[in-house]
Short mmCIF file of C-alpha atoms in Angstrom, two decimals:
data_model
loop_
_atom_site.label_atom_id
_atom_site.label_comp_id
_atom_site.label_asym_id
_atom_site.label_seq_id
_atom_site.Cartn_x
_atom_site.Cartn_y
_atom_site.Cartn_z
CA MET A 18 211.89 88.08 -88.85
CA LYS A 19 208.19 87.62 -89.44
CA ALA A 20 206.85 85.63 -92.34
CA GLY A 21 206.92 87.77 -95.45
CA PRO A 22 208.24 87.71 -98.99
CA PRO A 23 210.96 85.08 -99.35
CA GLN A 24 214.54 86.23 -99.54
CA ASN A 25 215.98 85.51 -102.96
CA ASN A 26 219.51 84.41 -102.07
CA TYR A 27 219.53 81.38 -104.35
CA PRO A 28 222.65 79.83 -105.89
CA ALA A 29 222.50 79.83 -109.67
CA GLY A 30 221.27 76.61 -111.21
CA ASN A 31 219.37 75.35 -108.17
CA VAL A 32 216.06 77.08 -108.82
CA VAL A 33 213.40 75.91 -111.24
CA ALA A 34 210.75 78.60 -111.42
CA THR A 35 208.92 80.92 -113.77
CA SER A 36 209.66 84.05 -111.72
CA LEU A 37 212.18 85.41 -109.23
CA THR A 38 210.35 83.59 -106.43
CA PRO A 39 210.41 79.79 -106.76
CA VAL A 40 206.97 78.18 -106.77
CA ILE A 41 206.49 75.07 -104.64
CA ALA A 42 203.10 73.48 -105.23
CA GLY A 43 200.77 74.20 -102.32
CA VAL A 44 203.60 75.26 -99.99
CA LYS A 45 204.61 78.78 -98.93
CA LEU A 46 208.33 79.49 -99.11
CA LEU A 47 209.19 82.02 -96.40
CA HIS A 48 212.98 82.01 -96.57
CA ALA A 49 215.68 80.47 -98.74
CA ASP A 50 219.45 80.78 -98.71
CA GLU A 51 222.40 78.55 -99.59
CA SER A 52 222.05 76.63 -96.31
CA LEU A 53 218.39 76.20 -95.46
CA LEU A 54 214.72 76.75 -96.27
CA VAL A 55 211.82 77.83 -94.07
CA LEU A 56 208.41 76.70 -95.30
CA ASP A 57 204.77 76.89 -94.27
CA LYS A 58 203.22 73.41 -94.65
CA PRO A 59 199.47 73.09 -95.24
CA ALA A 60 197.39 70.70 -93.17
CA GLY A 61 196.83 67.33 -94.84
CA LEU A 62 200.25 67.11 -96.52
CA LEU A 63 202.71 64.44 -95.36
CA SER A 64 206.18 65.68 -94.40
CA VAL A 65 207.89 62.62 -95.94
CA PRO A 66 206.66 59.78 -98.17
CA GLY A 67 204.60 57.02 -96.60
CA ARG A 68 204.06 53.44 -97.67
CA GLY A 69 202.13 52.95 -100.88
CA GLU A 70 201.79 54.84 -104.14
CA ASP A 71 199.05 57.04 -102.69
CA LYS A 72 201.42 58.40 -100.03
CA GLN A 73 204.29 59.60 -102.21
CA ASP A 74 203.08 63.19 -102.48
CA CYS A 75 204.63 65.02 -99.54
CA LEU A 76 206.43 68.17 -98.46
CA SER A 77 209.92 66.80 -99.08
CA ALA A 78 209.05 65.65 -102.62
CA ARG A 79 207.45 68.96 -103.56
CA VAL A 80 210.36 70.98 -102.19
CA GLN A 81 213.00 68.73 -103.78
CA ALA A 82 211.36 69.28 -107.17
CA VAL A 83 212.52 72.89 -106.84
CA PHE A 84 215.50 72.55 -104.47
CA PRO A 85 217.06 69.12 -105.21
CA ASP A 86 219.46 69.38 -102.26
CA ALA A 87 216.71 69.99 -99.67
CA LEU A 88 216.62 67.51 -96.78
CA ILE A 89 214.17 67.02 -93.92
CA VAL A 90 215.37 68.07 -90.46
CA HIS A 91 212.15 67.67 -88.45
CA ARG A 92 208.58 66.65 -89.23
CA LEU A 93 205.10 67.95 -88.66
CA ASP A 94 202.24 65.46 -88.48
CA GLN A 95 200.25 65.23 -91.69
CA ALA A 96 197.25 66.89 -90.04
CA THR A 97 199.33 69.73 -88.55
CA SER A 98 200.03 72.93 -90.47
CA GLY A 99 202.73 75.54 -90.08
CA LEU A 100 206.41 76.32 -90.03
CA THR A 101 209.01 73.73 -90.90
CA LEU A 102 212.73 73.88 -91.57
CA MET A 103 214.68 72.02 -94.26
CA ALA A 104 218.43 71.84 -94.75
CA ARG A 105 220.26 72.20 -98.04
CA GLY A 106 222.81 69.41 -98.15
CA ALA A 107 223.88 66.71 -95.71
CA ALA A 108 226.33 68.87 -93.75
CA MET A 109 223.66 71.47 -92.96
CA GLN A 110 221.19 68.70 -92.15
CA ARG A 111 223.62 67.41 -89.51
CA ALA A 112 224.17 70.90 -88.11
CA LEU A 113 220.46 71.68 -87.84
CA SER A 114 219.71 68.23 -86.41
CA ARG A 115 222.24 68.94 -83.65
CA SER A 116 220.47 72.23 -82.95
CA PHE A 117 217.20 70.36 -82.47
CA GLU A 118 218.85 67.69 -80.31
CA THR A 119 220.41 70.31 -78.03
CA ARG A 120 217.12 72.24 -77.90
CA GLU A 121 218.56 75.35 -79.49
CA VAL A 122 215.54 75.57 -81.80
CA SER A 123 212.44 77.17 -80.29
CA LYS A 124 209.01 76.17 -81.59
CA ARG A 125 205.62 77.43 -80.52
CA TYR A 126 202.26 76.07 -81.61
CA VAL A 127 198.69 77.28 -81.30
CA ALA A 128 195.76 74.92 -80.81
CA VAL A 129 192.07 75.00 -79.99
CA VAL A 130 191.05 72.38 -77.44
CA SER A 131 187.77 71.07 -76.14
CA GLY A 132 186.38 72.42 -72.88
CA HIS A 133 187.33 75.22 -70.50
CA LEU A 134 191.00 74.75 -69.62
CA PRO A 135 191.78 76.88 -66.54
CA PRO A 136 194.94 78.99 -66.73
CA SER A 137 198.05 77.74 -64.98
CA ASP A 138 198.80 79.05 -61.50
CA ASP A 139 202.31 80.03 -62.62
CA GLU A 140 202.91 83.79 -62.47
CA ASN A 141 203.80 83.80 -66.17
CA GLY A 142 200.77 81.69 -67.06
CA TRP A 143 202.78 78.70 -68.27
CA GLY A 144 201.98 75.17 -67.14
CA LEU A 145 204.00 72.00 -67.73
CA ILE A 146 202.80 68.59 -68.86
CA ASP A 147 205.47 66.05 -67.90
CA LEU A 148 204.17 62.65 -68.98
CA PRO A 149 206.25 59.93 -70.71
CA ILE A 150 205.03 58.69 -74.09
CA ILE A 151 205.37 55.30 -75.76
CA VAL A 152 204.11 53.72 -78.99
CA ASP A 153 200.82 51.87 -78.49
CA TRP A 154 202.10 48.81 -80.35
CA PRO A 155 198.76 46.98 -80.77
CA ASN A 156 197.28 50.20 -82.17
CA ARG A 157 200.27 51.88 -83.82
CA PRO A 158 200.85 54.55 -84.99
CA LEU A 159 198.96 55.75 -81.90
CA ARG A 160 200.92 56.84 -78.83
CA ILE A 161 199.95 56.52 -75.17
CA ILE A 162 201.14 57.71 -71.78
CA ASN A 163 203.18 55.06 -69.97
CA THR A 164 204.88 56.08 -66.74
CA GLU A 165 207.00 52.92 -66.58
CA ARG A 166 208.30 52.46 -70.12
CA GLY A 167 207.54 55.72 -71.89
CA LYS A 168 210.18 58.18 -73.08
CA PRO A 169 210.45 61.46 -71.13
CA SER A 170 208.14 64.01 -72.76
CA GLN A 171 207.49 67.60 -71.69
CA THR A 172 205.19 70.26 -73.09
CA ARG A 173 204.74 73.82 -71.83
CA TRP A 174 201.27 75.30 -72.28
CA ARG A 175 199.54 78.61 -71.72
CA VAL A 176 195.90 79.62 -72.09
CA HIS A 177 195.41 82.32 -74.70
CA SER A 178 191.63 82.74 -74.59
CA HIS A 179 188.31 81.01 -73.96
CA ASP A 180 185.21 80.74 -76.13
CA ALA A 181 182.36 80.15 -73.70
CA ALA A 182 179.76 79.70 -76.45
CA ALA A 183 181.75 76.95 -78.16
CA ASN A 184 183.17 75.58 -74.88
CA THR A 185 186.71 75.68 -76.24
CA THR A 186 190.08 77.07 -75.19
CA ARG A 187 192.80 78.52 -77.40
CA VAL A 188 196.25 77.59 -76.12
CA GLU A 189 199.90 78.23 -76.88
CA LEU A 190 202.18 75.19 -76.75
CA GLU A 191 205.95 74.81 -76.51
CA PRO A 192 207.27 71.26 -76.86
CA ILE A 193 210.44 70.80 -74.83
CA THR A 194 210.92 67.30 -76.20
CA GLY A 195 209.90 66.22 -79.68
CA ARG A 196 208.03 62.91 -79.47
CA SER A 197 205.67 61.88 -82.26
CA HIS A 198 202.12 63.11 -81.58
CA GLN A 199 203.39 64.65 -78.32
CA LEU A 200 201.14 67.71 -78.23
CA ARG A 201 198.06 65.72 -79.19
CA VAL A 202 198.70 62.99 -76.62
CA HIS A 203 199.54 65.45 -73.84
CA LEU A 204 196.42 67.54 -74.37
CA LYS A 205 194.28 64.42 -74.44
CA ALA A 206 195.89 63.36 -71.14
CA LEU A 207 195.09 66.80 -69.74
CA GLY A 208 191.44 66.11 -70.53
CA HIS A 209 191.25 68.68 -73.33
CA PRO A 210 191.81 67.02 -76.73
CA ILE A 211 192.41 69.18 -79.78
CA LEU A 212 189.42 69.92 -81.99
CA GLY A 213 189.39 67.92 -85.22
CA ASP A 214 191.85 65.31 -83.93
CA ALA A 215 190.84 62.12 -85.75
CA MET A 216 193.37 60.04 -83.79
CA TYR A 217 192.98 61.10 -80.17
CA ALA A 218 189.70 62.96 -79.70
CA PRO A 219 186.18 61.60 -79.10
CA GLU A 220 183.89 61.68 -82.12
CA ALA A 221 182.09 64.85 -81.03
CA VAL A 222 185.40 66.70 -80.66
CA GLN A 223 186.63 65.36 -83.99
CA ALA A 224 183.48 66.65 -85.66
CA ALA A 225 183.79 70.10 -84.08
CA ALA A 226 186.34 71.23 -86.70
CA PRO A 227 187.02 70.37 -90.36
CA ARG A 228 190.71 69.72 -89.61
CA LEU A 229 193.09 69.30 -86.69
CA LEU A 230 193.30 72.74 -85.07
CA LEU A 231 197.04 72.60 -84.41
CA HIS A 232 199.48 74.97 -86.12
CA ALA A 233 203.23 75.53 -85.81
CA ALA A 234 203.14 79.31 -85.46
CA VAL A 235 206.63 80.39 -84.34
CA LEU A 236 210.10 79.11 -85.23
CA ARG A 237 213.32 80.60 -83.84
CA PHE A 238 216.87 79.35 -84.30
CA THR A 239 220.45 80.44 -84.82
CA HIS A 240 221.59 80.07 -88.42
CA PRO A 241 224.42 77.50 -88.32
CA ALA A 242 226.38 79.21 -91.10
CA SER A 243 225.97 82.90 -90.28
CA GLY A 244 225.31 82.81 -86.53
CA VAL A 245 222.35 85.15 -87.04
CA THR A 246 219.25 84.61 -84.89
CA MET A 247 216.28 83.96 -87.17
CA SER A 248 212.62 84.19 -86.18
CA PHE A 249 209.53 83.39 -88.23
CA GLU A 250 205.82 83.61 -87.50
CA SER A 251 202.82 82.13 -89.31
CA LYS A 252 199.13 82.78 -88.72
CA SER A 253 197.05 79.71 -88.03
CA GLY A 254 194.00 80.48 -90.15
CA PHE A 255 191.68 79.29 -87.37
#
């Protein structure tokens, strides 16, 4: 199921909107039913509230203004855009969280990185970054690679295309684990930080794009209530 008009299977009384399609400020609603929501988060919007009055505007707050029973299942970094899944009610939140924990949810990202990243030697073109990640406590919330104390972290990657003039590479990414900042830290460790990454890229690479060029482009999972396989796609815009 590619991203398109949202499905209007809404229980009566749970929708506050001026039309048949609920309006969530600044957020695209791709799917809604009695169990879950699929949304397209813009870059720059927090997934959940942060500390301080200036960090209360976030995806969860905007969605809950329309769907009061919506609960976060997983998070995208503030600077990352793309597909995200929210549960409706605590029971569905537990079910979807189990799906993430058992790696039954498939996510694919697109990113543009600095430099010419050679394709993997694998016959299918996929490479694997297997480097453990830990919080950099003196500099938190940054993360670093630590082979002794880091948590196991794996990311599959594949080169999509090169831009010789810009000296950049467009890549597809599949996180096997779900550590905070995992894709950004792994690509930095590979020697090819993501363009626009204000946390992990050198200044010149940060300045090469107006935002972090990382987008959650594909989301596939089995609906816990219906058993139907659901698939969504979102264009990156870069």
